[in-house]
Amino acid sequence: MKIEKEKYSEASCKQAKMAIRDTLDVVGGKWKLVLISVLTGQGAKKFNELSRDAEISPRMLSKELQELETNNLVRRTVCNTKPVTVEYSLTDYCRTLQELIEVMHNWGINHRKKMISEK
């Protein structure tokens, strides 16, 4: 939702801050968007594969996956194998973040170029 500058009000600013906080509560931090990105590009992953591919410790991965699952962004599937394995994949709801992730990806590339060119 685009808010034109002349249409700002105290209520619209409060609503915008709340929406941004809600978004950051769900996808903020160092790992959540990295994990979503890995799962977007490579599909369902077993726990150890995801830990290796995202370069995240198992302890931190477990915590982040629980939060992503709580927010309906990641699906946890227990496979009927011996030993039991667990796969993680993105939910359809998580795919609603795709536009946000692409914009952040492009901004990050441009920011890195700018910082390198200013050195």
Short mmCIF file of N, CA, C and O in Angstrom, two decimals:
data_model
loop_
_atom_site.label_atom_id
_atom_site.label_comp_id
_atom_site.label_asym_id
_atom_site.label_seq_id
_atom_site.Cartn_x
_atom_site.Cartn_y
_atom_site.Cartn_z
N MET A 1 0.84 -1.17 0.00
CA MET A 1 0.00 0.00 0.00
C MET A 1 0.88 1.23 0.00
O MET A 1 1.73 1.39 0.86
N LYS A 2 0.69 2.11 -0.99
CA LYS A 2 1.45 3.34 -1.06
C LYS A 2 0.67 4.45 -0.39
O LYS A 2 -0.51 4.63 -0.66
N ILE A 3 1.33 5.18 0.47
CA ILE A 3 0.69 6.31 1.13
C ILE A 3 1.35 7.57 0.58
O ILE A 3 2.56 7.74 0.67
N GLU A 4 0.53 8.43 -0.02
CA GLU A 4 1.05 9.68 -0.56
C GLU A 4 1.38 10.60 0.60
O GLU A 4 0.71 10.62 1.62
N LYS A 5 2.43 11.43 0.40
CA LYS A 5 2.94 12.26 1.48
C LYS A 5 1.86 13.17 2.08
O LYS A 5 1.75 13.30 3.28
N GLU A 6 1.04 13.78 1.23
CA GLU A 6 0.03 14.71 1.74
C GLU A 6 -1.11 14.00 2.47
O GLU A 6 -1.89 14.62 3.14
N LYS A 7 -1.19 12.69 2.39
CA LYS A 7 -2.24 11.93 3.04
C LYS A 7 -1.79 11.34 4.37
O LYS A 7 -2.51 10.59 4.99
N TYR A 8 -0.57 11.65 4.82
CA TYR A 8 -0.11 11.14 6.11
C TYR A 8 -0.96 11.73 7.22
O TYR A 8 -1.26 12.92 7.24
N SER A 9 -1.30 10.90 8.14
CA SER A 9 -1.99 11.34 9.34
C SER A 9 -1.38 10.57 10.50
O SER A 9 -0.64 9.61 10.30
N GLU A 10 -1.72 10.98 11.69
CA GLU A 10 -1.20 10.27 12.85
C GLU A 10 -1.66 8.81 12.83
O GLU A 10 -0.89 7.90 13.10
N ALA A 11 -2.90 8.59 12.43
CA ALA A 11 -3.44 7.23 12.38
C ALA A 11 -2.74 6.39 11.32
O ALA A 11 -2.41 5.22 11.56
N SER A 12 -2.50 6.96 10.13
CA SER A 12 -1.85 6.19 9.06
C SER A 12 -0.39 5.90 9.41
O SER A 12 0.12 4.82 9.08
N CYS A 13 0.27 6.82 10.07
CA CYS A 13 1.66 6.58 10.50
C CYS A 13 1.70 5.47 11.55
O CYS A 13 2.57 4.59 11.50
N LYS A 14 0.76 5.50 12.48
CA LYS A 14 0.71 4.47 13.52
C LYS A 14 0.45 3.11 12.88
O LYS A 14 1.08 2.11 13.25
N GLN A 15 -0.46 3.07 11.92
CA GLN A 15 -0.78 1.82 11.23
C GLN A 15 0.43 1.31 10.46
O GLN A 15 0.73 0.12 10.47
N ALA A 16 1.16 2.21 9.79
CA ALA A 16 2.35 1.82 9.02
C ALA A 16 3.43 1.27 9.95
O ALA A 16 4.05 0.24 9.65
N LYS A 17 3.65 1.93 11.09
CA LYS A 17 4.65 1.44 12.05
C LYS A 17 4.27 0.06 12.57
O LYS A 17 5.12 -0.82 12.69
N MET A 18 3.00 -0.14 12.87
CA MET A 18 2.56 -1.42 13.37
C MET A 18 2.75 -2.52 12.32
O MET A 18 3.21 -3.61 12.63
N ALA A 19 2.42 -2.22 11.07
CA ALA A 19 2.58 -3.20 9.99
C ALA A 19 4.05 -3.57 9.79
O ALA A 19 4.38 -4.75 9.60
N ILE A 20 4.92 -2.58 9.85
CA ILE A 20 6.36 -2.84 9.68
C ILE A 20 6.88 -3.65 10.85
O ILE A 20 7.65 -4.61 10.67
N ARG A 21 6.46 -3.34 12.06
CA ARG A 21 6.88 -4.12 13.23
C ARG A 21 6.41 -5.57 13.12
O ARG A 21 7.16 -6.50 13.43
N ASP A 22 5.15 -5.74 12.67
CA ASP A 22 4.63 -7.10 12.51
C ASP A 22 5.46 -7.88 11.51
O ASP A 22 5.80 -9.04 11.73
N THR A 23 5.80 -7.25 10.39
CA THR A 23 6.61 -7.90 9.37
C THR A 23 7.98 -8.27 9.92
O THR A 23 8.44 -9.41 9.74
N LEU A 24 8.62 -7.34 10.60
CA LEU A 24 9.94 -7.61 11.17
C LEU A 24 9.88 -8.67 12.27
O LEU A 24 10.82 -9.46 12.41
N ASP A 25 8.80 -8.73 13.02
CA ASP A 25 8.66 -9.78 14.03
C ASP A 25 8.65 -11.16 13.39
O ASP A 25 9.16 -12.12 13.95
N VAL A 26 8.08 -11.26 12.19
CA VAL A 26 7.96 -12.55 11.53
C VAL A 26 9.21 -12.93 10.74
O VAL A 26 9.66 -14.06 10.80
N VAL A 27 9.80 -11.98 10.00
CA VAL A 27 10.92 -12.33 9.12
C VAL A 27 12.23 -11.65 9.51
O VAL A 27 13.23 -11.81 8.82
N GLY A 28 12.23 -10.90 10.60
CA GLY A 28 13.42 -10.18 10.99
C GLY A 28 14.50 -11.10 11.55
O GLY A 28 14.28 -12.29 11.78
N GLY A 29 15.66 -10.54 11.74
CA GLY A 29 16.78 -11.31 12.27
C GLY A 29 17.73 -11.73 11.16
O GLY A 29 17.50 -11.48 9.99
N LYS A 30 18.77 -12.38 11.57
CA LYS A 30 19.84 -12.74 10.65
C LYS A 30 19.49 -13.92 9.76
O LYS A 30 19.99 -14.02 8.64
N TRP A 31 18.63 -14.84 10.20
CA TRP A 31 18.51 -16.13 9.52
C TRP A 31 17.22 -16.39 8.77
O TRP A 31 17.21 -17.17 7.82
N LYS A 32 16.12 -15.81 9.18
CA LYS A 32 14.82 -16.22 8.62
C LYS A 32 14.75 -16.05 7.11
O LYS A 32 14.34 -16.97 6.39
N LEU A 33 15.13 -14.90 6.60
CA LEU A 33 15.06 -14.69 5.15
C LEU A 33 16.10 -15.53 4.42
O LEU A 33 15.86 -15.96 3.29
N VAL A 34 17.22 -15.81 5.05
CA VAL A 34 18.22 -16.70 4.45
C VAL A 34 17.63 -18.09 4.30
O VAL A 34 17.74 -18.72 3.24
N LEU A 35 16.97 -18.58 5.34
CA LEU A 35 16.37 -19.92 5.28
C LEU A 35 15.26 -19.97 4.24
O LEU A 35 15.17 -20.93 3.46
N ILE A 36 14.44 -18.94 4.18
CA ILE A 36 13.38 -18.88 3.17
C ILE A 36 13.99 -18.87 1.78
O ILE A 36 13.52 -19.57 0.88
N SER A 37 15.07 -18.13 1.62
CA SER A 37 15.74 -18.06 0.32
C SER A 37 16.29 -19.42 -0.10
O SER A 37 16.14 -19.84 -1.25
N VAL A 38 16.92 -20.13 0.82
CA VAL A 38 17.47 -21.46 0.51
C VAL A 38 16.34 -22.41 0.12
O VAL A 38 16.45 -23.14 -0.87
N LEU A 39 15.26 -22.38 0.87
CA LEU A 39 14.14 -23.27 0.57
C LEU A 39 13.41 -22.87 -0.72
O LEU A 39 12.88 -23.72 -1.42
N THR A 40 13.43 -21.59 -1.05
CA THR A 40 12.82 -21.13 -2.29
C THR A 40 13.60 -21.65 -3.48
O THR A 40 13.04 -22.17 -4.44
N GLY A 41 14.90 -21.52 -3.41
CA GLY A 41 15.75 -21.89 -4.54
C GLY A 41 15.96 -23.38 -4.70
O GLY A 41 16.17 -23.87 -5.80
N GLN A 42 15.92 -24.12 -3.60
CA GLN A 42 16.31 -25.52 -3.67
C GLN A 42 15.21 -26.49 -3.25
O GLN A 42 15.42 -27.69 -3.25
N GLY A 43 14.05 -26.00 -2.86
CA GLY A 43 12.95 -26.89 -2.47
C GLY A 43 13.13 -27.48 -1.09
O GLY A 43 13.96 -27.02 -0.31
N ALA A 44 12.33 -28.50 -0.80
CA ALA A 44 12.34 -29.13 0.52
C ALA A 44 13.74 -29.62 0.88
O ALA A 44 14.48 -30.11 0.04
N LYS A 45 14.07 -29.47 2.16
CA LYS A 45 15.40 -29.87 2.65
C LYS A 45 15.26 -30.61 3.98
O LYS A 45 14.40 -30.27 4.79
N LYS A 46 16.13 -31.56 4.17
CA LYS A 46 16.25 -32.20 5.47
C LYS A 46 17.00 -31.25 6.39
O LYS A 46 17.73 -30.36 5.94
N PHE A 47 16.85 -31.46 7.69
CA PHE A 47 17.41 -30.56 8.69
C PHE A 47 18.91 -30.34 8.48
O PHE A 47 19.37 -29.19 8.42
N ASN A 48 19.68 -31.42 8.38
CA ASN A 48 21.14 -31.27 8.24
C ASN A 48 21.53 -30.60 6.93
O ASN A 48 22.50 -29.84 6.90
N GLU A 49 20.80 -30.89 5.86
CA GLU A 49 21.07 -30.23 4.57
C GLU A 49 20.84 -28.73 4.70
O GLU A 49 21.64 -27.92 4.22
N LEU A 50 19.75 -28.37 5.34
CA LEU A 50 19.41 -26.96 5.52
C LEU A 50 20.45 -26.25 6.39
O LEU A 50 20.87 -25.14 6.08
N SER A 51 20.90 -26.92 7.43
CA SER A 51 21.94 -26.37 8.30
C SER A 51 23.22 -26.10 7.51
O SER A 51 23.82 -25.03 7.61
N ARG A 52 23.61 -27.06 6.69
CA ARG A 52 24.82 -26.94 5.89
C ARG A 52 24.67 -25.86 4.81
O ARG A 52 25.53 -24.98 4.66
N ASP A 53 23.57 -25.89 4.08
CA ASP A 53 23.38 -24.95 2.97
C ASP A 53 23.23 -23.51 3.44
O ASP A 53 23.68 -22.59 2.77
N ALA A 54 22.59 -23.30 4.58
CA ALA A 54 22.41 -21.96 5.11
C ALA A 54 23.58 -21.51 5.97
O ALA A 54 23.66 -20.35 6.36
N GLU A 55 24.49 -22.45 6.28
CA GLU A 55 25.65 -22.17 7.14
C GLU A 55 25.20 -21.63 8.50
O GLU A 55 25.65 -20.59 8.97
N ILE A 56 24.30 -22.40 9.14
CA ILE A 56 23.73 -22.02 10.43
C ILE A 56 23.89 -23.21 11.37
O ILE A 56 23.79 -24.36 10.94
N SER A 57 24.13 -22.93 12.63
CA SER A 57 24.30 -24.01 13.60
C SER A 57 22.96 -24.75 13.80
O SER A 57 21.89 -24.14 13.69
N PRO A 58 23.03 -26.03 14.11
CA PRO A 58 21.80 -26.79 14.34
C PRO A 58 20.92 -26.19 15.44
O PRO A 58 19.70 -26.15 15.32
N ARG A 59 21.53 -25.70 16.49
CA ARG A 59 20.76 -25.11 17.60
C ARG A 59 19.98 -23.88 17.13
O ARG A 59 18.79 -23.73 17.40
N MET A 60 20.65 -23.00 16.39
CA MET A 60 20.00 -21.79 15.90
C MET A 60 18.96 -22.15 14.83
O MET A 60 17.87 -21.56 14.78
N LEU A 61 19.29 -23.12 13.98
CA LEU A 61 18.36 -23.55 12.94
C LEU A 61 17.07 -24.06 13.56
O LEU A 61 15.97 -23.72 13.09
N SER A 62 17.17 -24.87 14.59
CA SER A 62 15.99 -25.40 15.26
C SER A 62 15.09 -24.28 15.76
O SER A 62 13.88 -24.29 15.56
N LYS A 63 15.68 -23.30 16.39
CA LYS A 63 14.93 -22.15 16.92
C LYS A 63 14.25 -21.38 15.79
O LYS A 63 13.06 -21.06 15.86
N GLU A 64 15.00 -21.09 14.74
CA GLU A 64 14.45 -20.31 13.62
C GLU A 64 13.33 -21.07 12.91
O GLU A 64 12.30 -20.49 12.54
N LEU A 65 13.52 -22.38 12.70
CA LEU A 65 12.49 -23.18 12.03
C LEU A 65 11.21 -23.24 12.86
O LEU A 65 10.10 -23.19 12.31
N GLN A 66 11.35 -23.33 14.18
CA GLN A 66 10.15 -23.33 15.04
C GLN A 66 9.37 -22.03 14.88
O GLN A 66 8.14 -22.05 14.78
N GLU A 67 10.08 -20.91 14.83
CA GLU A 67 9.41 -19.62 14.67
C GLU A 67 8.77 -19.50 13.29
O GLU A 67 7.65 -19.00 13.17
N LEU A 68 9.47 -19.96 12.25
CA LEU A 68 8.90 -19.92 10.90
C LEU A 68 7.68 -20.82 10.80
O LEU A 68 6.69 -20.47 10.14
N GLU A 69 7.72 -21.96 11.46
CA GLU A 69 6.58 -22.88 11.46
C GLU A 69 5.40 -22.27 12.22
O GLU A 69 4.25 -22.35 11.77
N THR A 70 5.67 -21.65 13.35
CA THR A 70 4.62 -20.99 14.13
C THR A 70 3.90 -19.93 13.31
O THR A 70 2.69 -19.75 13.44
N ASN A 71 4.64 -19.25 12.45
CA ASN A 71 4.05 -18.18 11.62
C ASN A 71 3.56 -18.70 10.26
O ASN A 71 3.31 -17.91 9.36
N ASN A 72 3.46 -20.01 10.13
CA ASN A 72 2.91 -20.66 8.93
C ASN A 72 3.71 -20.35 7.67
O ASN A 72 3.15 -20.28 6.58
N LEU A 73 5.02 -20.19 7.82
CA LEU A 73 5.87 -19.93 6.65
C LEU A 73 6.61 -21.19 6.20
O LEU A 73 6.98 -21.31 5.04
N VAL A 74 6.82 -22.11 7.14
CA VAL A 74 7.54 -23.35 6.84
C VAL A 74 6.69 -24.54 7.29
O VAL A 74 6.04 -24.48 8.34
N ARG A 75 6.72 -25.58 6.49
CA ARG A 75 6.01 -26.83 6.81
C ARG A 75 7.04 -27.87 7.22
O ARG A 75 8.04 -28.06 6.55
N ARG A 76 6.77 -28.54 8.32
CA ARG A 76 7.64 -29.60 8.83
C ARG A 76 6.96 -30.93 8.53
O ARG A 76 5.82 -31.15 8.94
N THR A 77 7.66 -31.80 7.80
CA THR A 77 7.11 -33.10 7.43
C THR A 77 8.00 -34.20 7.97
O THR A 77 9.19 -34.25 7.64
N VAL A 78 7.43 -35.06 8.80
CA VAL A 78 8.17 -36.21 9.32
C VAL A 78 8.03 -37.32 8.29
O VAL A 78 6.93 -37.74 7.95
N CYS A 79 9.17 -37.79 7.77
CA CYS A 79 9.18 -38.82 6.73
C CYS A 79 9.14 -40.20 7.37
O CYS A 79 9.74 -40.43 8.43
N ASN A 80 8.50 -41.12 6.72
CA ASN A 80 8.37 -42.50 7.21
C ASN A 80 9.60 -43.29 6.77
O ASN A 80 9.53 -44.14 5.89
N THR A 81 10.72 -42.98 7.38
CA THR A 81 11.99 -43.64 7.06
C THR A 81 12.63 -44.14 8.35
O THR A 81 12.22 -43.75 9.44
N LYS A 82 13.62 -44.97 8.19
CA LYS A 82 14.40 -45.44 9.34
C LYS A 82 15.85 -45.11 9.08
O LYS A 82 16.39 -45.59 8.09
N PRO A 83 16.50 -44.31 9.88
CA PRO A 83 15.92 -43.55 10.98
C PRO A 83 14.95 -42.49 10.47
O PRO A 83 14.99 -42.09 9.30
N VAL A 84 14.11 -42.00 11.35
CA VAL A 84 13.13 -40.99 11.00
C VAL A 84 13.85 -39.72 10.55
O VAL A 84 14.83 -39.29 11.18
N THR A 85 13.41 -39.16 9.44
CA THR A 85 13.96 -37.89 8.96
C THR A 85 12.84 -36.87 8.88
O THR A 85 11.67 -37.22 8.80
N VAL A 86 13.23 -35.61 8.92
CA VAL A 86 12.27 -34.51 8.87
C VAL A 86 12.68 -33.60 7.72
O VAL A 86 13.86 -33.27 7.56
N GLU A 87 11.70 -33.22 6.91
CA GLU A 87 11.95 -32.28 5.81
C GLU A 87 11.20 -30.99 6.09
O GLU A 87 10.13 -31.00 6.70
N TYR A 88 11.79 -29.91 5.61
CA TYR A 88 11.18 -28.60 5.75
C TYR A 88 10.97 -28.03 4.36
O TYR A 88 11.83 -28.12 3.48
N SER A 89 9.81 -27.42 4.17
CA SER A 89 9.48 -26.79 2.89
C SER A 89 8.67 -25.54 3.17
O SER A 89 8.16 -25.33 4.28
N LEU A 90 8.56 -24.70 2.16
CA LEU A 90 7.79 -23.47 2.30
C LEU A 90 6.30 -23.74 2.13
O LEU A 90 5.91 -24.60 1.35
N THR A 91 5.51 -22.99 2.84
CA THR A 91 4.06 -23.05 2.67
C THR A 91 3.66 -22.12 1.53
O THR A 91 4.44 -21.25 1.12
N ASP A 92 2.45 -22.28 1.04
CA ASP A 92 1.93 -21.35 0.04
C ASP A 92 1.89 -19.93 0.60
O ASP A 92 2.16 -18.97 -0.11
N TYR A 93 1.57 -19.82 1.88
CA TYR A 93 1.53 -18.50 2.53
C TYR A 93 2.89 -17.82 2.48
O TYR A 93 2.99 -16.61 2.25
N CYS A 94 3.95 -18.58 2.64
CA CYS A 94 5.30 -18.01 2.60
C CYS A 94 5.60 -17.39 1.24
O CYS A 94 6.32 -16.40 1.15
N ARG A 95 5.03 -17.94 0.21
CA ARG A 95 5.29 -17.43 -1.14
C ARG A 95 4.75 -16.02 -1.33
O ARG A 95 5.14 -15.32 -2.26
N THR A 96 3.88 -15.56 -0.42
CA THR A 96 3.41 -14.17 -0.49
C THR A 96 4.53 -13.18 -0.16
O THR A 96 4.39 -11.99 -0.41
N LEU A 97 5.63 -13.68 0.39
CA LEU A 97 6.79 -12.83 0.70
C LEU A 97 7.72 -12.64 -0.50
O LEU A 97 8.68 -11.89 -0.42
N GLN A 98 7.46 -13.33 -1.61
CA GLN A 98 8.37 -13.34 -2.74
C GLN A 98 8.71 -11.94 -3.25
O GLN A 98 9.87 -11.62 -3.49
N GLU A 99 7.71 -11.09 -3.39
CA GLU A 99 7.96 -9.73 -3.89
C GLU A 99 8.86 -8.95 -2.93
O GLU A 99 9.80 -8.27 -3.35
N LEU A 100 8.60 -9.08 -1.64
CA LEU A 100 9.42 -8.42 -0.63
C LEU A 100 10.87 -8.90 -0.70
O LEU A 100 11.81 -8.11 -0.67
N ILE A 101 11.05 -10.21 -0.83
CA ILE A 101 12.39 -10.79 -0.89
C ILE A 101 13.13 -10.32 -2.14
O ILE A 101 14.32 -9.99 -2.08
N GLU A 102 12.45 -10.27 -3.27
CA GLU A 102 13.08 -9.81 -4.51
C GLU A 102 13.52 -8.36 -4.40
O GLU A 102 14.62 -8.00 -4.83
N VAL A 103 12.67 -7.52 -3.82
CA VAL A 103 13.03 -6.10 -3.64
C VAL A 103 14.24 -5.97 -2.71
O VAL A 103 15.17 -5.21 -2.99
N MET A 104 14.25 -6.74 -1.62
CA MET A 104 15.39 -6.70 -0.70
C MET A 104 16.66 -7.23 -1.36
O MET A 104 17.74 -6.66 -1.16
N HIS A 105 16.53 -8.27 -2.17
CA HIS A 105 17.66 -8.82 -2.90
C HIS A 105 18.27 -7.76 -3.82
O HIS A 105 19.49 -7.53 -3.81
N ASN A 106 17.44 -7.12 -4.60
CA ASN A 106 17.92 -6.09 -5.53
C ASN A 106 18.54 -4.91 -4.79
O ASN A 106 19.58 -4.39 -5.20
N TRP A 107 17.92 -4.50 -3.69
CA TRP A 107 18.46 -3.39 -2.92
C TRP A 107 19.83 -3.77 -2.37
O TRP A 107 20.78 -2.98 -2.41
N GLY A 108 19.97 -4.99 -1.86
CA GLY A 108 21.24 -5.45 -1.31
C GLY A 108 22.35 -5.47 -2.35
O GLY A 108 23.49 -5.08 -2.07
N ILE A 109 22.04 -5.92 -3.56
CA ILE A 109 23.03 -5.92 -4.64
C ILE A 109 23.47 -4.50 -4.95
O ILE A 109 24.68 -4.21 -5.05
N ASN A 110 22.51 -3.60 -5.10
CA ASN A 110 22.84 -2.20 -5.41
C ASN A 110 23.60 -1.53 -4.28
O ASN A 110 24.52 -0.74 -4.51
N HIS A 111 23.24 -1.84 -3.05
CA HIS A 111 23.93 -1.25 -1.90
C HIS A 111 25.39 -1.71 -1.86
O HIS A 111 26.30 -0.90 -1.65
N ARG A 112 25.62 -3.00 -2.09
CA ARG A 112 26.99 -3.52 -2.07
C ARG A 112 27.82 -2.84 -3.17
O ARG A 112 28.97 -2.45 -2.94
N LYS A 113 27.24 -2.70 -4.37
CA LYS A 113 27.95 -2.01 -5.46
C LYS A 113 28.29 -0.58 -5.07
O LYS A 113 29.39 -0.10 -5.33
N LYS A 114 27.35 0.11 -4.46
CA LYS A 114 27.57 1.50 -4.04
C LYS A 114 28.69 1.59 -3.00
O LYS A 114 29.56 2.44 -3.11
N MET A 115 28.68 0.68 -2.04
CA MET A 115 29.69 0.72 -0.99
C MET A 115 31.08 0.39 -1.57
O MET A 115 32.07 1.01 -1.18
N ILE A 116 31.13 -0.55 -2.50
CA ILE A 116 32.42 -0.89 -3.13
C ILE A 116 32.93 0.26 -3.98
O ILE A 116 34.11 0.58 -3.96
N SER A 117 32.03 0.92 -4.70
CA SER A 117 32.45 2.00 -5.60
C SER A 117 32.91 3.24 -4.81
O SER A 117 33.65 4.05 -5.33
N GLU A 118 32.46 3.39 -3.60
CA GLU A 118 32.83 4.57 -2.79
C GLU A 118 34.16 4.37 -2.07
O GLU A 118 34.65 5.30 -1.43
N LYS A 119 34.74 3.18 -2.12
CA LYS A 119 36.01 2.93 -1.42
C LYS A 119 37.17 3.46 -2.20
O LYS A 119 37.26 3.63 -3.31
#
